[in-house]
XYZ file of C-alpha atoms in Angstrom:
314
model
C -50.228 195.523 31.552
C -46.505 195.701 31.296
C -44.651 199.142 32.143
C -41.182 199.417 30.558
C -39.599 202.360 31.835
C -35.907 204.058 31.390
C -33.518 205.551 28.905
C -31.829 202.620 27.301
C -33.985 202.419 23.877
C -32.197 199.182 23.088
C -33.203 197.218 26.289
C -36.626 198.804 26.350
C -37.069 197.738 22.715
C -36.046 194.177 23.731
C -38.388 194.164 26.545
C -41.133 194.968 24.396
C -39.972 192.294 21.886
C -40.311 189.682 24.528
C -43.247 190.573 25.747
C -45.050 189.983 22.339
C -42.886 187.035 21.896
C -44.561 185.440 25.065
C -47.782 186.258 24.216
C -47.761 185.145 20.263
C -45.701 181.793 21.398
C -44.575 181.104 17.987
C -47.886 181.650 16.071
C -49.185 184.713 13.811
C -52.390 184.903 15.740
C -51.549 188.006 17.667
C -52.502 191.423 16.547
C -49.937 193.999 17.384
C -50.640 197.765 16.985
C -47.878 200.052 18.126
C -48.186 204.055 18.492
C -47.359 207.124 20.094
C -49.267 208.186 23.407
C -50.091 211.427 21.970
C -52.211 209.980 19.548
C -54.187 208.150 22.124
C -57.622 208.838 22.961
C -60.598 207.460 24.599
C -62.032 205.966 21.608
C -58.936 204.581 19.945
C -57.838 203.101 23.464
C -61.207 201.571 23.554
C -61.063 199.695 20.421
C -57.596 198.450 20.629
C -58.189 196.981 23.770
C -61.398 195.358 22.744
C -61.559 191.703 21.538
C -60.164 191.288 18.223
C -62.546 189.711 15.377
C -59.366 188.302 13.626
C -56.641 187.135 16.152
C -56.972 185.282 19.409
C -55.156 188.045 21.440
C -53.914 191.709 20.849
C -50.848 193.607 21.666
C -51.336 197.673 21.953
C -47.709 199.102 22.700
C -47.946 202.747 23.736
C -44.408 204.354 23.413
C -43.912 208.066 24.939
C -46.002 207.780 27.450
C -44.749 210.713 28.807
C -46.750 212.723 26.126
C -50.057 210.877 26.992
C -52.866 213.084 27.109
C -53.960 214.462 30.276
C -57.431 213.555 29.905
C -56.254 209.785 28.943
C -54.338 209.539 32.113
C -57.746 208.229 34.288
C -59.281 205.611 31.378
C -55.577 204.493 31.408
C -55.385 203.659 35.443
C -58.974 202.682 35.211
C -57.842 199.719 32.989
C -54.637 198.942 34.583
C -57.143 197.734 37.482
C -59.127 195.930 35.279
C -57.139 194.915 32.578
C -58.291 192.178 29.701
C -56.719 188.986 29.449
C -57.196 188.785 25.521
C -54.859 192.007 25.315
C -51.725 192.837 26.485
C -51.075 196.896 26.696
C -47.425 197.812 26.920
C -46.641 200.873 27.942
C -43.443 202.759 27.350
C -41.610 205.301 29.098
C -38.526 206.943 28.194
C -37.367 208.119 31.868
C -37.023 211.284 33.132
C -39.952 213.321 35.669
C -42.470 213.991 32.618
C -45.408 211.995 33.159
C -44.264 210.494 36.673
C -47.493 211.063 38.344
C -49.114 208.462 36.117
C -45.931 205.999 36.152
C -46.801 206.251 40.347
C -50.415 205.387 39.679
C -49.382 202.415 37.558
C -47.044 201.307 40.007
C -49.638 201.201 42.851
C -51.936 199.161 40.501
C -49.044 196.644 40.634
C -48.694 196.844 37.037
C -45.583 194.510 36.168
C -42.511 196.767 35.431
C -39.552 196.074 33.613
C -36.788 199.048 34.083
C -34.418 199.590 30.939
C -31.464 201.084 32.548
C -27.651 201.405 30.635
C -24.980 199.110 32.533
C -22.105 201.402 33.707
C -19.080 201.205 31.960
C -17.112 198.926 34.237
C -20.405 196.244 33.872
C -20.346 196.045 30.362
C -18.112 193.282 29.744
C -20.589 191.376 32.029
C -23.345 192.790 29.527
C -21.335 190.940 26.525
C -20.927 187.644 28.842
C -24.373 187.623 28.894
C -25.188 188.399 25.365
C -22.905 185.602 24.448
C -24.527 183.115 26.555
C -27.797 184.325 25.363
C -26.848 183.275 21.780
C -25.183 179.647 23.524
C -21.552 180.516 23.278
C -19.141 181.189 26.218
C -16.427 183.652 26.495
C -14.105 184.796 29.400
C -13.640 187.849 31.160
C -10.576 188.879 28.784
C -12.280 188.546 25.703
C -15.429 190.175 27.121
C -13.371 193.055 27.715
C -11.488 192.926 24.440
C -14.894 192.942 22.811
C -16.106 196.115 24.623
C -12.636 197.955 23.975
C -13.168 196.942 20.069
C -16.647 197.712 19.318
C -17.328 200.617 22.115
C -20.065 201.314 24.476
C -23.334 201.243 22.368
C -25.342 198.075 23.291
C -27.108 197.673 19.719
C -23.555 197.503 18.415
C -22.533 195.393 21.150
C -25.298 193.170 20.985
C -24.855 192.729 17.268
C -21.072 191.847 17.435
C -22.034 189.104 20.022
C -24.377 187.571 17.533
C -21.796 187.427 14.729
C -19.292 186.220 16.964
C -21.343 183.310 18.266
C -22.683 182.393 15.019
C -19.243 182.452 13.169
C -17.400 180.744 16.299
C -18.486 177.021 15.313
C -19.457 176.200 18.683
C -16.244 177.553 19.849
C -15.665 179.691 22.721
C -15.466 183.697 21.988
C -12.019 183.982 22.380
C -9.951 187.227 22.394
C -8.010 185.716 18.926
C -11.542 185.904 17.466
C -12.328 188.965 18.223
C -9.079 190.350 16.716
C -9.890 188.347 13.908
C -13.021 190.075 13.283
C -12.350 193.487 14.457
C -8.742 193.880 14.706
C -8.751 196.711 17.294
C -9.892 199.162 14.382
C -13.374 199.353 15.101
C -12.876 201.400 18.212
C -10.136 203.621 16.488
C -11.456 204.356 13.112
C -15.032 205.152 14.099
C -14.110 207.578 16.510
C -11.504 209.106 14.615
C -14.274 209.643 11.881
C -16.232 211.325 14.881
C -13.312 213.263 16.061
C -12.902 214.790 12.583
C -16.852 215.432 12.247
C -17.078 216.976 15.440
C -14.170 219.179 14.944
C -16.140 220.811 11.638
C -13.442 218.828 9.422
C -15.462 217.731 6.489
C -12.520 216.340 4.098
C -10.483 214.427 7.100
C -14.003 213.084 8.155
C -14.893 211.556 4.561
C -11.605 210.190 4.139
C -11.553 208.793 7.618
C -14.729 207.283 6.848
C -13.970 205.748 3.458
C -10.891 204.046 5.039
C -13.335 202.556 7.880
C -15.563 201.110 5.616
C -12.794 199.756 3.519
C -11.074 198.337 6.457
C -14.804 196.452 6.982
C -16.087 198.763 10.059
C -19.437 198.055 10.445
C -21.712 201.378 9.134
C -23.752 201.111 12.658
C -20.358 201.484 14.899
C -19.590 204.875 12.965
C -23.208 206.110 13.940
C -22.843 204.688 17.345
C -19.653 206.670 17.556
C -20.811 209.729 16.348
C -23.921 209.835 18.459
C -21.536 209.023 21.633
C -19.721 211.741 20.738
C -22.428 214.511 20.204
C -24.287 213.214 23.280
C -21.224 213.640 25.928
C -20.506 217.146 24.245
C -24.317 217.959 24.628
C -24.068 216.960 28.344
C -20.751 218.846 28.647
C -22.064 222.169 27.000
C -25.252 222.057 28.984
C -23.600 221.109 32.551
C -23.609 223.628 35.338
C -20.750 226.075 35.346
C -17.744 225.902 38.121
C -18.439 222.162 39.043
C -15.500 220.100 40.101
C -13.582 218.273 37.540
C -14.566 214.920 39.461
C -18.273 215.633 39.646
C -18.196 217.498 35.883
C -16.944 213.995 34.442
C -19.846 212.318 36.712
C -22.461 214.666 35.543
C -21.306 214.019 31.573
C -20.574 210.514 32.162
C -17.166 210.203 31.251
C -13.528 209.512 32.481
C -11.995 212.903 34.046
C -9.247 212.980 31.026
C -12.204 213.297 28.666
C -13.343 216.508 29.719
C -10.251 218.146 28.290
C -10.942 217.179 24.847
C -14.762 217.727 25.183
C -13.764 221.319 26.455
C -11.766 221.793 23.036
C -14.595 220.217 20.896
C -17.139 222.420 22.764
C -15.511 225.594 20.754
C -17.812 226.362 17.854
C -20.640 224.639 18.890
C -24.012 225.955 19.733
C -27.223 224.161 21.192
C -28.970 225.257 17.574
C -25.988 223.221 15.799
C -25.876 220.416 17.991
C -29.399 219.878 17.779
C -29.245 219.588 14.098
C -26.129 217.408 14.278
C -27.747 214.644 16.723
C -30.645 214.574 14.431
C -28.417 214.169 11.437
C -27.102 211.081 13.053
C -30.209 209.697 14.239
C -31.486 209.594 10.464
C -28.332 208.095 9.631
C -28.650 205.463 12.278
C -32.017 204.583 11.042
C -30.865 204.441 7.472
C -27.534 201.982 7.957
C -30.186 199.813 10.032
C -32.276 198.987 7.164
C -34.321 202.436 6.057
C -31.710 203.279 3.354
C -30.476 200.593 0.550
C -26.978 202.852 0.424
C -25.294 202.620 3.809
C -22.046 204.473 2.726
C -24.032 207.434 1.160
C -25.835 207.646 4.192
C -22.893 208.168 6.127
C -21.271 210.555 3.761
C -24.555 212.713 4.047
C -24.761 212.543 8.038
C -20.825 214.003 7.904
C -21.728 216.727 5.491
C -24.434 217.837 7.649
C -22.832 217.698 11.225
C -19.840 219.468 9.659
C -22.069 221.771 8.227
C -23.782 222.514 12.142
C -20.216 223.338 13.411
C -20.229 226.747 14.148
C -23.975 227.002 13.193
C -25.939 230.035 15.253
């Protein structure tokens, strides 16, 4: 049994994929079942953790462990103490206090745990360097920082950029010049320009910025990443306790202090319902541009229309 905890979905997904890969060892003789904890009951769990007639080994991935039905908890804890050698059970908990009692009992049962915690902003260049080494490339500290400046702070976008750069570097080191050739400093500027216009409720400028960004070669995933980051910061700012000192508020929201003035301006006209609708639209667009839709440009335009329509919504 493997326990994956933490709010960073990219790292959590990677931990799950690595666990499955370790079991499969390059073969197709592994049966993988992936489901939400809320759908788990005693019968389903017993069936999925029993021997398989069609595969030598099985993997059961249970996501959103915090939503595990209360009646399932004792069965899960009991299984943790006597798990089958032929079945790998991967439990994914997205962080927070919900379901903490189950987590504590699993830890007492000595279940292996991987913690998916996002690196701090100042740790992102090290993350980039590690990703590039993972793909067999090399990069110096300056170039790693330049890639963070160009792409932004989304781990999926950074990992994708690292993979692309190593693949196209021809075995040479990833340099600041190569990063400039691929991203030209435009990714951070144009994707965040789209996000700023949309969050301000300015539909036409947002669409214009989007078309210009796509024409300049900005990857669609960078646009959804900028939108998600902007709305996430705005939601944290809007829900933060009033009366906090600037430094404390910046730590609470997770932004540098200079960013608070911009968030204060952006928060005008946004309601909790509007923010929820906008975040949902961005999540759908993110899934679309990563393969759920055949037309990324259309998916992004639809996202912007929904986000700007959510501005000022009661």
